[in-house]
Short mmCIF file of C-alpha atoms in Angstrom, two decimals:
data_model
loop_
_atom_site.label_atom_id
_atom_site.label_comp_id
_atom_site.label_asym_id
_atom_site.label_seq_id
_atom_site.Cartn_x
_atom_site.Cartn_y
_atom_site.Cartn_z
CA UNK A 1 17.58 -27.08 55.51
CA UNK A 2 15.56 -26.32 58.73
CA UNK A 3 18.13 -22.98 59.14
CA UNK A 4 16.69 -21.90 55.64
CA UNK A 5 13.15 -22.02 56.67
CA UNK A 6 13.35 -20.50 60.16
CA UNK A 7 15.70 -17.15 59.24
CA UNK A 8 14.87 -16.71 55.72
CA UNK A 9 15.27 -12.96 56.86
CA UNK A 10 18.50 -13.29 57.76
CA UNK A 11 19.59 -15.74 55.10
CA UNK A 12 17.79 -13.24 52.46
CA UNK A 13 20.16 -10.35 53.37
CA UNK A 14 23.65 -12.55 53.37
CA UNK A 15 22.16 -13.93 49.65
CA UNK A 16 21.63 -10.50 48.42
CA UNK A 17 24.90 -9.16 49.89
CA UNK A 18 26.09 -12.38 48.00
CA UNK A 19 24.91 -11.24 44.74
CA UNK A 20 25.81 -7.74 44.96
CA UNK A 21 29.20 -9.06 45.76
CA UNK A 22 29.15 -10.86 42.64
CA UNK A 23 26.88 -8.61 40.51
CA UNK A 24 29.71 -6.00 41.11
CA UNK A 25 32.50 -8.23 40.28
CA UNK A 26 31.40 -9.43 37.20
CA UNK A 27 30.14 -6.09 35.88
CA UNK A 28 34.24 -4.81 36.85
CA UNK A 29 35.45 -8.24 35.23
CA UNK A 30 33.61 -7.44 31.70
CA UNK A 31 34.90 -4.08 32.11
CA UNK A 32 38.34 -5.79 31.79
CA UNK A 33 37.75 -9.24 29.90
CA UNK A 34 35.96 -7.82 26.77
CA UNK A 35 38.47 -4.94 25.65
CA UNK A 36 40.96 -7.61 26.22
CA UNK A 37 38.95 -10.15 24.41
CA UNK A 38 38.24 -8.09 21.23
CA UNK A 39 41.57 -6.75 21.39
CA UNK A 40 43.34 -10.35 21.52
CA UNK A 41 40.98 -11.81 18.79
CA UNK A 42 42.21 -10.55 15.60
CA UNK A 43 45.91 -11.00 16.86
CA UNK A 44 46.19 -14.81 17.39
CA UNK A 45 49.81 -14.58 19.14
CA UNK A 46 48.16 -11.87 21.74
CA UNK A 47 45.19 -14.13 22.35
CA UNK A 48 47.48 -17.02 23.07
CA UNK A 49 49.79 -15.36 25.44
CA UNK A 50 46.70 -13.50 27.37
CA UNK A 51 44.58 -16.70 27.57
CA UNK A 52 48.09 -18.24 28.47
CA UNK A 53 48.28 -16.26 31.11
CA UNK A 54 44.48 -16.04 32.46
CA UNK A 55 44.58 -19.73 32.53
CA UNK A 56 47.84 -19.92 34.19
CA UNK A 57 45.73 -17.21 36.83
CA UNK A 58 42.78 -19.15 37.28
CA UNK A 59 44.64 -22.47 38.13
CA UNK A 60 45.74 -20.35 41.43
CA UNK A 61 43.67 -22.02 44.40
CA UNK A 62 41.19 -19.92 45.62
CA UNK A 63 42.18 -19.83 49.05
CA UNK A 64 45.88 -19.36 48.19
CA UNK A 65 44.65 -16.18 45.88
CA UNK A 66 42.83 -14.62 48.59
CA UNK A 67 45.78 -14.99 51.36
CA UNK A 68 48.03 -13.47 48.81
CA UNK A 69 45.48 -10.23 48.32
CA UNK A 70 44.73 -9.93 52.35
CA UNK A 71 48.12 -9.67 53.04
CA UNK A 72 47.85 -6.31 49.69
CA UNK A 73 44.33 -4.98 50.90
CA UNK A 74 43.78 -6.44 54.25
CA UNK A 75 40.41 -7.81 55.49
CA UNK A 76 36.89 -7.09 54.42
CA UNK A 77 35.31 -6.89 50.77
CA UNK A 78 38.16 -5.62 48.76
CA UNK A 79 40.26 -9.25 48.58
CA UNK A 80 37.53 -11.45 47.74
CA UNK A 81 35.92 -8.19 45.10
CA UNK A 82 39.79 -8.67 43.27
CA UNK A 83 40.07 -12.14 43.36
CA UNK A 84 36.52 -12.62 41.61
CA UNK A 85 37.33 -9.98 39.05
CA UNK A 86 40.61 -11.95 38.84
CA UNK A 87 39.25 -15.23 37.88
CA UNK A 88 36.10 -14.22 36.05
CA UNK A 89 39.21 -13.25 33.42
CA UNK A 90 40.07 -16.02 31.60
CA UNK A 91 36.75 -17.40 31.07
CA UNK A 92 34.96 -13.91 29.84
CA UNK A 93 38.09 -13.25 27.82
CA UNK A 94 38.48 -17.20 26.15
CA UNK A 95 34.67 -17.02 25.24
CA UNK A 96 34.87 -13.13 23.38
CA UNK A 97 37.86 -14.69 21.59
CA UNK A 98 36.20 -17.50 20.41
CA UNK A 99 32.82 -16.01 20.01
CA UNK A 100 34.74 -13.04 17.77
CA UNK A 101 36.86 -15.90 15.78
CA UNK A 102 33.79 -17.89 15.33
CA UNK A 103 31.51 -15.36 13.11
CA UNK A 104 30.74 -16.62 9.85
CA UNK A 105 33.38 -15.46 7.56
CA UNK A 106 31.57 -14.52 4.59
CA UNK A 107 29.21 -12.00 6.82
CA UNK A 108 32.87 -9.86 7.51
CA UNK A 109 33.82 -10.17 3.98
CA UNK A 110 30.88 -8.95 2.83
CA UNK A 111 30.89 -6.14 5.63
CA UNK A 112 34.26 -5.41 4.61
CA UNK A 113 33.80 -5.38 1.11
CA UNK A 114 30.26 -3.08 1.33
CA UNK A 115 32.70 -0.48 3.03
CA UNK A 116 31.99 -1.16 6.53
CA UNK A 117 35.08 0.78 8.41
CA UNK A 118 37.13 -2.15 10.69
CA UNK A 119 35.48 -0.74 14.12
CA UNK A 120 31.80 -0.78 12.11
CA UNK A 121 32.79 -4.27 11.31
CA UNK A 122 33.33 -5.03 14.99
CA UNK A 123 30.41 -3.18 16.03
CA UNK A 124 28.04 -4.11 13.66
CA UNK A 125 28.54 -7.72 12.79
CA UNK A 126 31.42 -9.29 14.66
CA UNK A 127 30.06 -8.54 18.30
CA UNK A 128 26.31 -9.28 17.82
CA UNK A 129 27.08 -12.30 15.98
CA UNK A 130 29.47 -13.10 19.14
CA UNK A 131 27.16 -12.60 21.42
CA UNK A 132 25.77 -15.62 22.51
CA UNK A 133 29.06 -17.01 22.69
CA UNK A 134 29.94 -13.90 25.08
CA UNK A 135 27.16 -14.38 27.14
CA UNK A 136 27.84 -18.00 27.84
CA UNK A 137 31.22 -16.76 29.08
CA UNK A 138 29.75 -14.43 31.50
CA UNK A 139 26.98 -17.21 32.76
CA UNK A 140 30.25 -19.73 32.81
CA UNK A 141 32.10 -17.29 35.49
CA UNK A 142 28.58 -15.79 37.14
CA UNK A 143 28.17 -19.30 38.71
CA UNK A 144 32.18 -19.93 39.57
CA UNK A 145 31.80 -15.97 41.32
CA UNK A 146 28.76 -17.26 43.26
CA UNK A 147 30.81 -20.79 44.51
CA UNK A 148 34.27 -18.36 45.33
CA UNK A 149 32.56 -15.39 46.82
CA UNK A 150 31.74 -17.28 49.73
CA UNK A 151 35.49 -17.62 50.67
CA UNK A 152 34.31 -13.80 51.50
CA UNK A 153 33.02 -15.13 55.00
CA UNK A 154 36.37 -16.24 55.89
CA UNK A 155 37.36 -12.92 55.14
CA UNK A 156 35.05 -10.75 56.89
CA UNK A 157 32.49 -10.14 54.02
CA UNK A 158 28.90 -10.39 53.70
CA UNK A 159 27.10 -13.03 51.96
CA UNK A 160 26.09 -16.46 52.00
CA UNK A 161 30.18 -17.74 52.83
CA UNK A 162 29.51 -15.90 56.18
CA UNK A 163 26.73 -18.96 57.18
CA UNK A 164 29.54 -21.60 56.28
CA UNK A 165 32.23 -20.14 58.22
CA UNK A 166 30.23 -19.46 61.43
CA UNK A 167 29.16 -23.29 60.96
CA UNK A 168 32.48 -24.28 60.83
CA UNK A 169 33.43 -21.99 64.09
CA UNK A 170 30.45 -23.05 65.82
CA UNK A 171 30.42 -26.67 64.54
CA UNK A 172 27.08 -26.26 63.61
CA UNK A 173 26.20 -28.71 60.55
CA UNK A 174 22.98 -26.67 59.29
CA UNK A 175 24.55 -23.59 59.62
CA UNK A 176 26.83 -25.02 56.72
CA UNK A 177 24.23 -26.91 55.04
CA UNK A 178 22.60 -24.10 54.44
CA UNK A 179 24.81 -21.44 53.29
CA UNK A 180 26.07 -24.24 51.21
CA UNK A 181 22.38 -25.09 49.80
CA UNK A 182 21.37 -21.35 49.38
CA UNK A 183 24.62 -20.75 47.18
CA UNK A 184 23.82 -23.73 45.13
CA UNK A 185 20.38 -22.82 44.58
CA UNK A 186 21.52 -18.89 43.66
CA UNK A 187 24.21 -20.82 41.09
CA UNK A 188 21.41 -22.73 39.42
CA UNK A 189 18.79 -19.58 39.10
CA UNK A 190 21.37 -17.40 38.09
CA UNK A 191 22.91 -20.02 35.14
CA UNK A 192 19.10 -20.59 34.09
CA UNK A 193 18.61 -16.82 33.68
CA UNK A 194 21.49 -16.81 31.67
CA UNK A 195 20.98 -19.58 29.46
CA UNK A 196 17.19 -17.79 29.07
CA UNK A 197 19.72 -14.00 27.80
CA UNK A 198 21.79 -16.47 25.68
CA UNK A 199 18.77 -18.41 23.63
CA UNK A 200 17.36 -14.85 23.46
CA UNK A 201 20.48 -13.80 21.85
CA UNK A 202 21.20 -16.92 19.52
CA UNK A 203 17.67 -16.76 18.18
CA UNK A 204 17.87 -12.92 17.14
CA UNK A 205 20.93 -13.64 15.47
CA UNK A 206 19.26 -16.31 13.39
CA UNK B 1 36.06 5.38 -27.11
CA UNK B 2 34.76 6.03 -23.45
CA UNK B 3 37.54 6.41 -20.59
CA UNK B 4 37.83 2.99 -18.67
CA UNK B 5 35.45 2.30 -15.81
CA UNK B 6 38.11 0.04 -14.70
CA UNK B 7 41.77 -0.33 -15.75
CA UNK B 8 44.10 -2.84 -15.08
CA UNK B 9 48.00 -2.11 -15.29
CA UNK B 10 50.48 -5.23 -15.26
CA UNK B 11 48.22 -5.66 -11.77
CA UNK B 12 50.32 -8.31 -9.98
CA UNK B 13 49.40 -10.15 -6.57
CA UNK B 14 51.77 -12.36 -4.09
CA UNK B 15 50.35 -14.16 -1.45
CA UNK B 16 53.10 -15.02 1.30
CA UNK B 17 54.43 -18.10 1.28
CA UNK B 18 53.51 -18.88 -2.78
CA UNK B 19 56.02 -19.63 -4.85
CA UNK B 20 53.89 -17.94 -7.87
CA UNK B 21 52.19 -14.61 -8.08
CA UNK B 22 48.47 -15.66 -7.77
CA UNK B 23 47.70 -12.81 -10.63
CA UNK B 24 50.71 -12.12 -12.55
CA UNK B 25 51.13 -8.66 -14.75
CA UNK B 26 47.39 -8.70 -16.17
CA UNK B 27 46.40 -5.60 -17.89
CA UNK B 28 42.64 -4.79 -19.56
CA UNK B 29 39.98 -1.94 -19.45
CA UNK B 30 36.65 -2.42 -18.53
CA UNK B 31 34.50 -0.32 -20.48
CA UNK B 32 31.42 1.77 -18.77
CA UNK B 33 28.06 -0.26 -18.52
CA UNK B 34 29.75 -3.33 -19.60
CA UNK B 35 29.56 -6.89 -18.13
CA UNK B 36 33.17 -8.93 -18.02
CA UNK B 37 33.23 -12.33 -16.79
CA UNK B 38 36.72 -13.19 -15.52
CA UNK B 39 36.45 -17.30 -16.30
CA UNK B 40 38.92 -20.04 -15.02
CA UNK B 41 39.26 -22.96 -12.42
CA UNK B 42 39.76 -22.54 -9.00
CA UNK B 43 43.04 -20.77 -8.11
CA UNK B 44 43.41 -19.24 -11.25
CA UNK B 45 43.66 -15.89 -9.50
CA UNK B 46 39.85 -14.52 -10.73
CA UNK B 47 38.89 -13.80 -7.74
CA UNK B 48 42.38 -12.37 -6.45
CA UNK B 49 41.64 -10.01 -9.29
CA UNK B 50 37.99 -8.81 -8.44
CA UNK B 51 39.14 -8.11 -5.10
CA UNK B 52 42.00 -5.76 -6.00
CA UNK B 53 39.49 -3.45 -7.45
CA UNK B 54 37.91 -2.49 -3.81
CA UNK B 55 41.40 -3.76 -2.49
CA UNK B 56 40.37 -6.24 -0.70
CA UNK B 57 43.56 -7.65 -2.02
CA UNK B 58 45.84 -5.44 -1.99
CA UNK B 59 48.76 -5.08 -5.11
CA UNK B 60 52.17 -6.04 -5.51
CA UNK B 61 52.57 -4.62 -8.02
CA UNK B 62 51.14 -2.75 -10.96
CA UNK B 63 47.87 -0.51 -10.91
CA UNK B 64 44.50 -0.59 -10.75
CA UNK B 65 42.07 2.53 -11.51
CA UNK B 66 38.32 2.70 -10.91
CA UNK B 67 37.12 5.71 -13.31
CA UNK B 68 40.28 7.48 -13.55
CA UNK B 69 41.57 7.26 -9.74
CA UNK B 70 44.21 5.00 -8.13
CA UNK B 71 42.58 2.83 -5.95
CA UNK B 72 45.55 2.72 -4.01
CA UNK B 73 45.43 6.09 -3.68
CA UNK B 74 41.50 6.27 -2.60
CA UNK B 75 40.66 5.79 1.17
CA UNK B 76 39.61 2.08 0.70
CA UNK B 77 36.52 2.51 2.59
CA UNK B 78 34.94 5.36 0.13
CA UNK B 79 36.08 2.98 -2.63
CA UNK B 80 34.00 0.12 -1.10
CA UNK B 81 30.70 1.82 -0.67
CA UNK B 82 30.78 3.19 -4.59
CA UNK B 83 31.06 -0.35 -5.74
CA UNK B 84 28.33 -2.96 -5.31
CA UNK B 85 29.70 -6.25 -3.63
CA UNK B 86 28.29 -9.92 -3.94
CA UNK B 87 29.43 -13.31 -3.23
CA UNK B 88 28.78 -16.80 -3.66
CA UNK B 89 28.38 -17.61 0.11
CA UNK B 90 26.11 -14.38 0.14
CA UNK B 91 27.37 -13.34 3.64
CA UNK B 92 24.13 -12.06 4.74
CA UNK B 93 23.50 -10.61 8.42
CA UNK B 94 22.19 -12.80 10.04
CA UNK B 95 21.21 -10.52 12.71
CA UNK B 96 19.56 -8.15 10.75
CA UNK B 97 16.25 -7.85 8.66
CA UNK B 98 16.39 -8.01 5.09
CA UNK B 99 15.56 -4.56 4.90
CA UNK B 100 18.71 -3.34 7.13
CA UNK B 101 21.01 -5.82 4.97
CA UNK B 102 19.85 -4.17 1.47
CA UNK B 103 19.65 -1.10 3.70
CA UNK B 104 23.58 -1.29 4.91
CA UNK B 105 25.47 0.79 2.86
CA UNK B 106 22.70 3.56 2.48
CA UNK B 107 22.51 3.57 6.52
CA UNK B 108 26.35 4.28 6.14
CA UNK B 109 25.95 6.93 4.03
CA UNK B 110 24.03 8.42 5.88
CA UNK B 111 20.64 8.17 3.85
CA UNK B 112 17.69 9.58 5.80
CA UNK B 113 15.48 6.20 7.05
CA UNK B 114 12.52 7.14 4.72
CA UNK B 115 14.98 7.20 1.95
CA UNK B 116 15.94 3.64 2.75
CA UNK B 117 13.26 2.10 3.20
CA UNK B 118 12.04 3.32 -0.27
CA UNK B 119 15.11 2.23 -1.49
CA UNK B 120 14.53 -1.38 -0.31
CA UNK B 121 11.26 -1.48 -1.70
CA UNK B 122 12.31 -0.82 -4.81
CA UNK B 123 15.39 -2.94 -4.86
CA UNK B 124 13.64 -5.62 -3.66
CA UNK B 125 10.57 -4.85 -6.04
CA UNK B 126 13.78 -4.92 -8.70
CA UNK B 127 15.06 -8.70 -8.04
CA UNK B 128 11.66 -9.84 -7.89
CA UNK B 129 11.05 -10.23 -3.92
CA UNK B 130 7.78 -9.11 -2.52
CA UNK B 131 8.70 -5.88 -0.27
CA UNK B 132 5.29 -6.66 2.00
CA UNK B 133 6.56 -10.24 2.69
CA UNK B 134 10.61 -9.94 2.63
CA UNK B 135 11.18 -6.76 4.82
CA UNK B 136 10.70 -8.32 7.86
CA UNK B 137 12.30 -11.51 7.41
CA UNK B 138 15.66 -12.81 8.84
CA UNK B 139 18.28 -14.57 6.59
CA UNK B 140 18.07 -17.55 8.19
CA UNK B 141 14.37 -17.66 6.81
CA UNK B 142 15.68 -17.55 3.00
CA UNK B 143 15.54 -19.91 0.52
CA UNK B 144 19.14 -19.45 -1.05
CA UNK B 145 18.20 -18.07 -4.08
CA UNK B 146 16.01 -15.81 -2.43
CA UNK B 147 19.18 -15.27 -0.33
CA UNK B 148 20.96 -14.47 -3.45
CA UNK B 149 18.52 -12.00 -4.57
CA UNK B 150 18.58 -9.85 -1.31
CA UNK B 151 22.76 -10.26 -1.53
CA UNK B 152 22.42 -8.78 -5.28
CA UNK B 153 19.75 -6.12 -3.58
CA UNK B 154 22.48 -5.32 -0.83
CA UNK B 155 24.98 -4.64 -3.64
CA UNK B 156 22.97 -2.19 -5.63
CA UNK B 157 21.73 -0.18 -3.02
CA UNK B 158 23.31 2.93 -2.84
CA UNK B 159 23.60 3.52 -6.70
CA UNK B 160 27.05 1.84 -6.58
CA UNK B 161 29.32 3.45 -10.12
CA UNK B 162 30.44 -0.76 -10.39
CA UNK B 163 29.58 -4.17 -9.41
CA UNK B 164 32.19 -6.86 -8.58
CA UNK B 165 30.47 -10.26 -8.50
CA UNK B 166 32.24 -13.75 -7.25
CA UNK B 167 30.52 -16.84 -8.53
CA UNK B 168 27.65 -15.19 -7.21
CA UNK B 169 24.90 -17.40 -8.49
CA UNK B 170 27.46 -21.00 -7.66
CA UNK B 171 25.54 -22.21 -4.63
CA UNK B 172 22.01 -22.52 -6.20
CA UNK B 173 20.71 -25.11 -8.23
CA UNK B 174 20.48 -24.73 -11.87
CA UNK B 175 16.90 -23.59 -12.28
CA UNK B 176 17.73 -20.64 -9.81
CA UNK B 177 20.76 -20.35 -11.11
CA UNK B 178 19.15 -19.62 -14.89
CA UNK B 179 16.39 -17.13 -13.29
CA UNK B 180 18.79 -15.23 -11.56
CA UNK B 181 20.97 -14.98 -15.01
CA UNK B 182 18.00 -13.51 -16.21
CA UNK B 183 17.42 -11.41 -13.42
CA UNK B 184 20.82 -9.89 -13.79
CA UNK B 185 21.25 -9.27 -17.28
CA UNK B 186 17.97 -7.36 -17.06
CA UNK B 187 19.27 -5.81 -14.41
CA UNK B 188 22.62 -4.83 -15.24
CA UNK B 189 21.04 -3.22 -18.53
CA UNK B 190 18.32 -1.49 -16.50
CA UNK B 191 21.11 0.22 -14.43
CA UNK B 192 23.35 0.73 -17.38
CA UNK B 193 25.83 -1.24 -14.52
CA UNK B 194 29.47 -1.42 -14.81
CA UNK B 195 30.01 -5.47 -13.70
CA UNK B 196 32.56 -7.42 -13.26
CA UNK B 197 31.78 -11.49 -12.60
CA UNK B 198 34.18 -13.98 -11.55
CA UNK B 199 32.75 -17.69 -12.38
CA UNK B 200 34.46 -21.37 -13.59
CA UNK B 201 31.18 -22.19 -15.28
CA UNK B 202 31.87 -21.54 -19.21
CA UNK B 203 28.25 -21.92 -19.91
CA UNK B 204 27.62 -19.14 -17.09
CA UNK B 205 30.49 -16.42 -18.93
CA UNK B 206 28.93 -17.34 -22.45
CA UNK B 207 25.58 -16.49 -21.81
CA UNK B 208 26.33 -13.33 -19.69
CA UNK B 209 29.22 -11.90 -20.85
CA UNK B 210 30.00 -9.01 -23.27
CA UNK B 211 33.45 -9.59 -22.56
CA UNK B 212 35.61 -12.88 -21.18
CA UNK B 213 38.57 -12.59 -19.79
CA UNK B 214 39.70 -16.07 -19.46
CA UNK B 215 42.73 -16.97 -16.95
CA UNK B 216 44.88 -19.44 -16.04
CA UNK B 217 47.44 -19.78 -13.71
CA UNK B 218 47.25 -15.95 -12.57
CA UNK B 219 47.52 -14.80 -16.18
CA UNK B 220 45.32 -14.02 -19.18
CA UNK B 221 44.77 -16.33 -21.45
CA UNK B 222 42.77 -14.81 -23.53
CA UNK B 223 40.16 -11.65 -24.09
CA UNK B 224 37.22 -11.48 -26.13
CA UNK B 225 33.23 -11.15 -26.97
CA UNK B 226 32.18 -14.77 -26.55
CA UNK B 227 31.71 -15.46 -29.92
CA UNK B 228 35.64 -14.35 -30.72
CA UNK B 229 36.75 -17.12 -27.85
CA UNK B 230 34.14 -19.63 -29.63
CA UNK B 231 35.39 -18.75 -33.00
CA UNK B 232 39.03 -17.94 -32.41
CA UNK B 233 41.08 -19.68 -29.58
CA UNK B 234 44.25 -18.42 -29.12
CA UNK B 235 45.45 -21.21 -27.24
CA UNK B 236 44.58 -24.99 -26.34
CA UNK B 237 43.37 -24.23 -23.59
CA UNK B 238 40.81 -21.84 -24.33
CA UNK B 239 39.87 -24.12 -27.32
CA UNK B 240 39.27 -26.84 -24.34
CA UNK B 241 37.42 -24.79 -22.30
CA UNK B 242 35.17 -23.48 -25.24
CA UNK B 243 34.57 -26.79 -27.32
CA UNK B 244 36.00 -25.40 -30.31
CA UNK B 245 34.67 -26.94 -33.42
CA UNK B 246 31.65 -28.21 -31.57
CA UNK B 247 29.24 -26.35 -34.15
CA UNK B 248 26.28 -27.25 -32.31
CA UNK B 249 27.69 -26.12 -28.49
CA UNK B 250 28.67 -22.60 -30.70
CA UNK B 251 25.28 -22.37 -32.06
CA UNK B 252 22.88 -23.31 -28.80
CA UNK B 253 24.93 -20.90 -26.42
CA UNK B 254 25.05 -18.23 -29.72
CA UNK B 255 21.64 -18.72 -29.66
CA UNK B 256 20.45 -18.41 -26.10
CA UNK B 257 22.32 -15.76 -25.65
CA UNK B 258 20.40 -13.92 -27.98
CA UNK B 259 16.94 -15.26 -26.31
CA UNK B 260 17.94 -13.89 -23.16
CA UNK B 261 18.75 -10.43 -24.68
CA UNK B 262 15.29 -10.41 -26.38
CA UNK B 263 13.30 -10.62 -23.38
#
C-alpha cells in the first residue's frame, strides 16, 4: 500500500501502459469476436463448433499460452498483445451469439415481414437489441485482460505485471502488493464503467 | 369482375419433418379493397397461408399472385414493403420511437424525413393516437392496445397496395379488442385497403369480414359472405363453428355487423 502512495508517478505510468496494453487488445479482439459472433449466430452448428473451440482456447493456462507465443514472437509486447486478443475470444464471441439469439422474435418477424433486407435486419434491430448483451461480453473479458496482462512483466512489457515481477525478483512484498492492488482497483473501475455503457444501452432499448 | 388483388393457386406448404402439408392445394381470389378473414384453430395452416403472400413462407407447391405478379418471381423484399404487415405479438422496436417504427418502411424507401414525419402524424392522427404525445415515446411505454395501434400505423405507412393481418387484435382485452374492430373497418374502408386477417375468434371474422375463408386441417372448408356460412354450412364443421340454427347468434352478429358499418 505504502509503494502506492510514495511513487504514484511511477505506478501511474506502468497503470496506463497497463491499459493501453489492454485498451489495444480488446479493441483487436472485437475486431475478431463480433464478425465471428454475428456470423456464428444464425448458423447454430458454426456457433457450436467456434464457441467449442474458443472455450477449448481459453481453458489454456495463461502462463502455458504465453511460453508457447515467446517461443513464435519472442520477448516484449507482442506475446502477451496475442494472448489477450486470444482469450478475450470466446467470451466477446459467446455473448454476440447469445445477445443476437436472444432478440425478441416477433421484432425480426416484423422487420422481416415490413421488407427489411437480412443485413438491415442485422443492422437495424438484431445488433442494437444485442447490445447490452455485447457489451457485457466486452466488460466480462476487459477485467480478465486487466488480471492476464500483467503476465506482460514476466515478459518484458510495461504495465502494472512489471511491479509484481520485480517484487518477486527482489523479494519485496509491497512491490507485489501493490501492482497486485493497483490491477484490482483498475479491474473494478473499469467493470463499473462498463456496467454504467451497458444500463445506458439496456435502457435505450426499452 | 375486377382482376384479383390476390390469387391463390392449389398453394401448398410442407414444413420438414410433418407428416401433412400444413396448407394443402387451397385456391381463392381476393378481390381489390376487400377484407377476408382466414378463420380456424390453431395449426390449421391460416397463418402458413398469410405468410406465403410476402413469402415469408415460402411454397411447395402451387402459386400465389399479388395483383397479377408471381410472388415467387418478385424480389421478396420489394414484395414486403408494398404490403402492410401486423401481428398479434406486435413486434415493435423497442429501440426506436414510435415515430421511427410507423416511420420504418418510408425511411426504407427512401422518403425525405419531412415526408415522414407528416406521414406519422397523420397515421397516427388515423388510429386515434395523439401525434404531440406518441412521437416521442418508446414501446416499452405502450399500453398494448395503444401498442396495437402504432403496429397497425407501422403497416400502413408507406401506402402499402395490401394488408396481411395475424390475429392482430388477440392479445388485448375485449373492450380494446372491439375499438380497434372499429378502428379498422373504418379504416380499411377509408383506404379502400386490400386485407387479409387471420383470426380463431368466429365472432371476430363475422363482424369484420366480407369474405371467410374458413380452414381446417390446411384445407378450405368453406368460402363465403358471413351470412352464406351462417345460413348455409357446407359441412359439420362449419355448422359447429357458426352455431347454425341458433336464430338469435345469426341475428345479433347480422345485426352488429350492420351497426358497425353505419357508423
Amino acid at each position: 500500500m505504502s509503494y502506492l502512495t510514495e511513487h504514484p508517478g511511477r505506478v501511474a505510468v506502468l497503470a496506463l501502459a497497463h491499459i493501453e496494453l489492454v485498451g489495444a487488445a480488446l479493441i483487436v479482439a472485437c475486431a475478431i469476436a463480433f464478425p465471428l459472433g454475428l456470423f456464428a449466430a444464425r448458423r447454430p452448428r458454426v456457433a457450436s463448433w467456434l464457441l467449442g473451440a474458443l472455450g477449448a482456447l481459453y481453458t489454456i493456462p495463461s502462463l502455458a499460452l504465453l511460453a508457447v507465443l515467446v517461443q513464435l514472437f519472442g520477448l516484449g509486447p507482442l506475446p502477451i498483445f496475442v494472448a489477450l486478443v486470444l482469450y478475450a475470444q470466446f467470451m466477446l464471441a459467446r455473448n454476440v451469439v447469445a445477445g443476437i439469439n436472444g432478440v425478441d422474435r416477433a421484432q425480426i418477424d416484423a422487420a422481416r415481414g415490413l421488407g427489411m433486407s437480412p443485413r438491415q435486419v442485422l443492422a437495424r434491430v438484431e445488433v442494437p437489441q444485442a447490445l447490452p448483451v455485447m457489451i457485457g461480453g466486452v466488460r466480462v473479458a476487459a477485467i480478465a485482460a486487466i488480471a492476464i496482462a500483467t503476465l506482460g512483466g514476466y515478459v518484458g512489457t510495461s504495465g502494472l505485471g512489471v511491479l509484481i515481477f520485480n517484487g518477486l525478483t527482489l523479494h519485496q512484498l509491497s512491490l507485489i502488493v501493490a501492482g497486485s492492488l493497483a490491477a484490482s482497483i483498475l479491474a473494478i473501475v473499469v467493470d463499473a464503467l462498463l456496467r454504467l455503457v451497458e444500463r445506458r444501452a439496456r435502457n435505450a432499448l426499452g | 369482375m375486377s382482376d384479383p388483388a390476390i390469387r391463390f393457386t392449389n398453394a401448398t406448404v410442407r414444413y420438414a419433418g410433418s407428416d401433412r402439408a400444413a396448407i394443402d392445394g387451397i385456391s381463392f381470389d381476393v378481390i381489390p379493397g376487400e377484407l377476408v378473414v382466414l378463420l380456424g384453430p390453431s395449426g390449421c395452416g391460416k397463418s402458413t397461408l398469410l405468410r406465403t403472400v410476402n413469402r415469408l413462407v415460402p411454397l411447395d407447391a402451387g402459386k400465389v399472385e399479388f395483383f397479377g405478379s408471381d410472388v415467387a418471381a418478385t424480389d421478396p423484399v420489394d414484395l414486403r414493403r408494398n404490403i402492410g404487415y401486423a401481428i398479434q405479438a406486435v413486434g415493435l422496436f423497442g429501440h426506436m420511437t414510435v415515430a421511427a417504427n410507423i416511420g420504418v418502411v418510408p425511411s426504407l424507401l427512401g422518403w425525405k424525413s419531412d415526408a415522414i414525419d407528416a406521414r406519422v402524424d397523420e397515421l397516427l392522427t388515423m388510429v386515434d393516437l395523439d401525434p404531440a404525445r406518441y412521437r416521442g415515446r418508446k414501446p416499452r411505454e405502450l399500453s398494448g392496445g395503444e401498442a396495437q395501434r402504432v403496429g397497425v400505423a407501422r403497416a400502413l405507412a408507406a401506402r402499402p397496395r395490401a394488408l396481411l393481418m395475424d390475429e392482430p387484435f388477440g392479445a388485448v382485452d375485449a373492450l380494446v379488442r372491439a375499438e380497434l374492430q372499429h378502428e379498422l373497418l373504418r379504416i380499411v374502408r377509408d383506404l379502400q385497403s386490400t386485407t387479409l386477417f387471420v383470426t380463431h375468434d368466429v365472432d371476430e371474422a363475422l363482424l369484420l369480414a366480407d369474405k371467410i375463408v374458413a380452414m381446417q386441417s390446411g384445407r378450405i372448408e368453406q368460402i363465403g359472405k358471413p351470412s352464406d356460412l351462417l345460413d348455409h354450412p357446407e359441412s359439420d364443421y362449419v355448422r359447429t363453428l357458426f352455431h347454425s340454427g341458433d336464430s338469435l347468434y345469426r341475428e345479433y352478429f347480422l345485426h352488429v355487423r350492420a351497426e358497425m358499418r353505419e357508423q
